[in-house]
Amino acid sequence: MDGIEAQSIGTYHGMHFEAGRVDPVTADVDLLIVGMPLIPVTENPAQITCELDRALLGTLTHLRAGGIFKGGFGETLILSSLPAPVRARSILIIGMGLAAEITPDIMGNLAGIAARAAIPLDSGTIACLLALPDGDAPPASIA
């Protein structure tokens, strides 16, 4: 949602939800939820990096390479004691499965997995970066 102001989605059980752009490095939140797709064997995971992985000094790439976290659908992993410049107190990584297979229904299931994994962590502020592979989706669909 680049260039789009955060928009309120609503309130549920006393929690306020907004949709908008989240910078994974500078988001000052208790918990950052990040989706990590499965990378097919034919692709080189070392060449697929992101801003967050660079800020974590390649931790996400190393987790993939070591087989600790591959990004399979529904996998979860929590990282804490994060290095600067990452401002989140902890990160919950959610495996998204193959990016080519993600649909809005699957995204809804992933959001449910993320919520169930986040609840026991008792975080006051949470940012979620579960994104559909289609970066051209309209803002209302993203929300």
Short mmCIF file of C-alpha atoms in Angstrom, two decimals:
data_model
loop_
_atom_site.label_atom_id
_atom_site.label_comp_id
_atom_site.label_asym_id
_atom_site.label_seq_id
_atom_site.Cartn_x
_atom_site.Cartn_y
_atom_site.Cartn_z
CA MET A 1 0.00 0.00 0.00
CA ASP A 2 2.78 2.36 -0.92
CA GLY A 3 1.67 5.98 -0.98
CA ILE A 4 -1.64 5.18 0.70
CA GLU A 5 -2.47 6.51 4.15
CA ALA A 6 -3.39 3.98 6.82
CA GLN A 7 -7.11 3.31 6.82
CA SER A 8 -9.20 2.09 9.72
CA ILE A 9 -10.76 -1.33 9.27
CA GLY A 10 -12.60 -1.34 12.56
CA THR A 11 -12.53 -2.44 16.18
CA TYR A 12 -13.02 -5.98 17.41
CA HIS A 13 -13.03 -6.96 21.10
CA GLY A 14 -11.37 -3.68 22.03
CA MET A 15 -8.61 -4.00 19.44
CA HIS A 16 -8.32 -1.39 16.71
CA PHE A 17 -7.30 -2.54 13.22
CA GLU A 18 -5.81 -0.43 10.42
CA ALA A 19 -4.47 -1.30 6.98
CA GLY A 20 -1.49 0.58 5.63
CA ARG A 21 2.17 0.38 4.81
CA VAL A 22 4.46 -1.06 7.48
CA ASP A 23 8.22 -0.69 7.34
CA PRO A 24 9.53 -3.97 8.79
CA VAL A 25 12.75 -2.39 10.03
CA THR A 26 11.46 0.82 11.62
CA ALA A 27 8.05 -0.38 12.90
CA ASP A 28 8.14 0.35 16.64
CA VAL A 29 5.83 -2.45 17.82
CA ASP A 30 5.84 -5.22 20.40
CA LEU A 31 5.32 -7.88 17.71
CA LEU A 32 5.95 -7.81 13.98
CA ILE A 33 4.24 -10.61 12.06
CA VAL A 34 6.00 -11.40 8.79
CA GLY A 35 4.94 -13.81 6.06
CA MET A 36 7.70 -15.90 4.49
CA PRO A 37 6.83 -17.91 1.37
CA LEU A 38 8.29 -21.26 0.50
CA ILE A 39 11.00 -20.93 -2.12
CA PRO A 40 10.98 -23.69 -4.76
CA VAL A 41 14.12 -25.83 -4.99
CA THR A 42 14.73 -24.41 -8.49
CA GLU A 43 15.34 -20.91 -7.07
CA ASN A 44 18.43 -19.83 -5.14
CA PRO A 45 17.26 -18.65 -1.69
CA ALA A 46 20.51 -16.74 -1.17
CA GLN A 47 19.51 -14.41 -4.02
CA ILE A 48 16.09 -13.68 -2.54
CA THR A 49 16.63 -11.14 0.20
CA CYS A 50 14.52 -8.42 1.66
CA GLU A 51 15.05 -5.27 3.68
CA LEU A 52 14.23 -7.08 6.93
CA ASP A 53 16.65 -9.93 6.20
CA ARG A 54 19.43 -7.44 5.50
CA ALA A 55 18.70 -5.65 8.80
CA LEU A 56 18.79 -9.03 10.57
CA LEU A 57 22.21 -9.71 9.01
CA GLY A 58 20.90 -12.55 6.84
CA THR A 59 19.13 -14.45 9.63
CA LEU A 60 16.11 -15.33 7.47
CA THR A 61 18.36 -16.59 4.68
CA HIS A 62 20.35 -18.67 7.19
CA LEU A 63 17.16 -20.16 8.66
CA ARG A 64 16.12 -21.28 5.16
CA ALA A 65 19.57 -22.60 4.26
CA GLY A 66 19.78 -24.60 7.48
CA GLY A 67 16.32 -26.09 6.98
CA ILE A 68 15.13 -24.61 10.28
CA PHE A 69 12.38 -22.58 8.64
CA LYS A 70 11.53 -23.18 5.00
CA GLY A 71 8.31 -21.16 4.69
CA GLY A 72 5.93 -24.13 4.45
CA PHE A 73 2.28 -23.26 4.95
CA GLY A 74 1.51 -22.65 8.62
CA GLU A 75 5.05 -22.94 10.00
CA THR A 76 5.71 -20.43 12.77
CA LEU A 77 8.87 -19.18 14.41
CA ILE A 78 9.45 -16.38 16.94
CA LEU A 79 12.62 -14.29 16.99
CA SER A 80 13.42 -11.98 19.90
CA SER A 81 16.41 -9.90 21.04
CA LEU A 82 16.63 -8.32 17.60
CA PRO A 83 19.60 -6.21 16.54
CA ALA A 84 19.39 -2.52 15.62
CA PRO A 85 18.12 -1.03 13.40
CA VAL A 86 15.10 -3.37 13.80
CA ARG A 87 12.77 -1.70 16.31
CA ALA A 88 10.21 -4.48 16.89
CA ARG A 89 10.61 -6.27 20.21
CA SER A 90 9.97 -9.66 18.55
CA ILE A 91 9.09 -11.11 15.16
CA LEU A 92 6.62 -13.89 14.45
CA ILE A 93 7.40 -15.49 11.09
CA ILE A 94 4.53 -17.32 9.37
CA GLY A 95 5.23 -19.80 6.57
CA MET A 96 3.02 -18.93 3.59
CA GLY A 97 3.64 -21.93 1.34
CA LEU A 98 4.27 -21.43 -2.38
CA ALA A 99 3.59 -17.83 -3.40
CA ALA A 100 1.98 -18.94 -6.68
CA GLU A 101 -0.67 -20.87 -4.72
CA ILE A 102 -1.71 -18.06 -2.33
CA THR A 103 -5.30 -16.93 -2.81
CA PRO A 104 -7.39 -14.54 -0.71
CA ASP A 105 -8.94 -17.57 1.06
CA ILE A 106 -5.49 -18.96 1.89
CA MET A 107 -4.46 -15.50 3.06
CA GLY A 108 -7.44 -15.52 5.42
CA ASN A 109 -6.27 -18.87 6.82
CA LEU A 110 -2.76 -17.46 7.28
CA ALA A 111 -4.18 -14.46 9.13
CA GLY A 112 -5.99 -16.87 11.45
CA ILE A 113 -2.78 -18.83 12.08
CA ALA A 114 -0.97 -15.56 12.80
CA ALA A 115 -3.67 -14.41 15.23
CA ARG A 116 -3.71 -17.73 17.12
CA ALA A 117 0.10 -17.69 17.38
CA ALA A 118 0.17 -14.03 18.49
CA ILE A 119 -2.51 -14.20 21.21
CA PRO A 120 -0.40 -16.00 23.85
CA LEU A 121 2.44 -13.52 23.27
CA ASP A 122 0.31 -10.82 24.93
CA SER A 123 1.59 -7.98 22.74
CA GLY A 124 0.13 -4.49 23.02
CA THR A 125 1.03 -3.32 19.52
CA ILE A 126 1.27 -5.59 16.50
CA ALA A 127 2.10 -4.95 12.85
CA CYS A 128 1.37 -7.65 10.29
CA LEU A 129 3.11 -8.09 6.95
CA LEU A 130 1.18 -10.91 5.34
CA ALA A 131 0.90 -9.83 1.72
CA LEU A 132 -0.73 -11.26 -1.36
CA PRO A 133 1.79 -11.84 -4.15
CA ASP A 134 -0.30 -9.52 -6.36
CA GLY A 135 1.17 -6.13 -5.49
CA ASP A 136 -1.40 -4.41 -7.72
CA ALA A 137 -4.42 -5.33 -5.64
CA PRO A 138 -6.68 -2.37 -4.82
CA PRO A 139 -6.44 -0.99 -1.25
CA ALA A 140 -9.96 -2.18 -0.33
CA SER A 141 -9.01 -5.77 -1.27
CA ILE A 142 -5.83 -5.55 0.79
CA ALA A 143 -7.78 -4.32 3.81
#
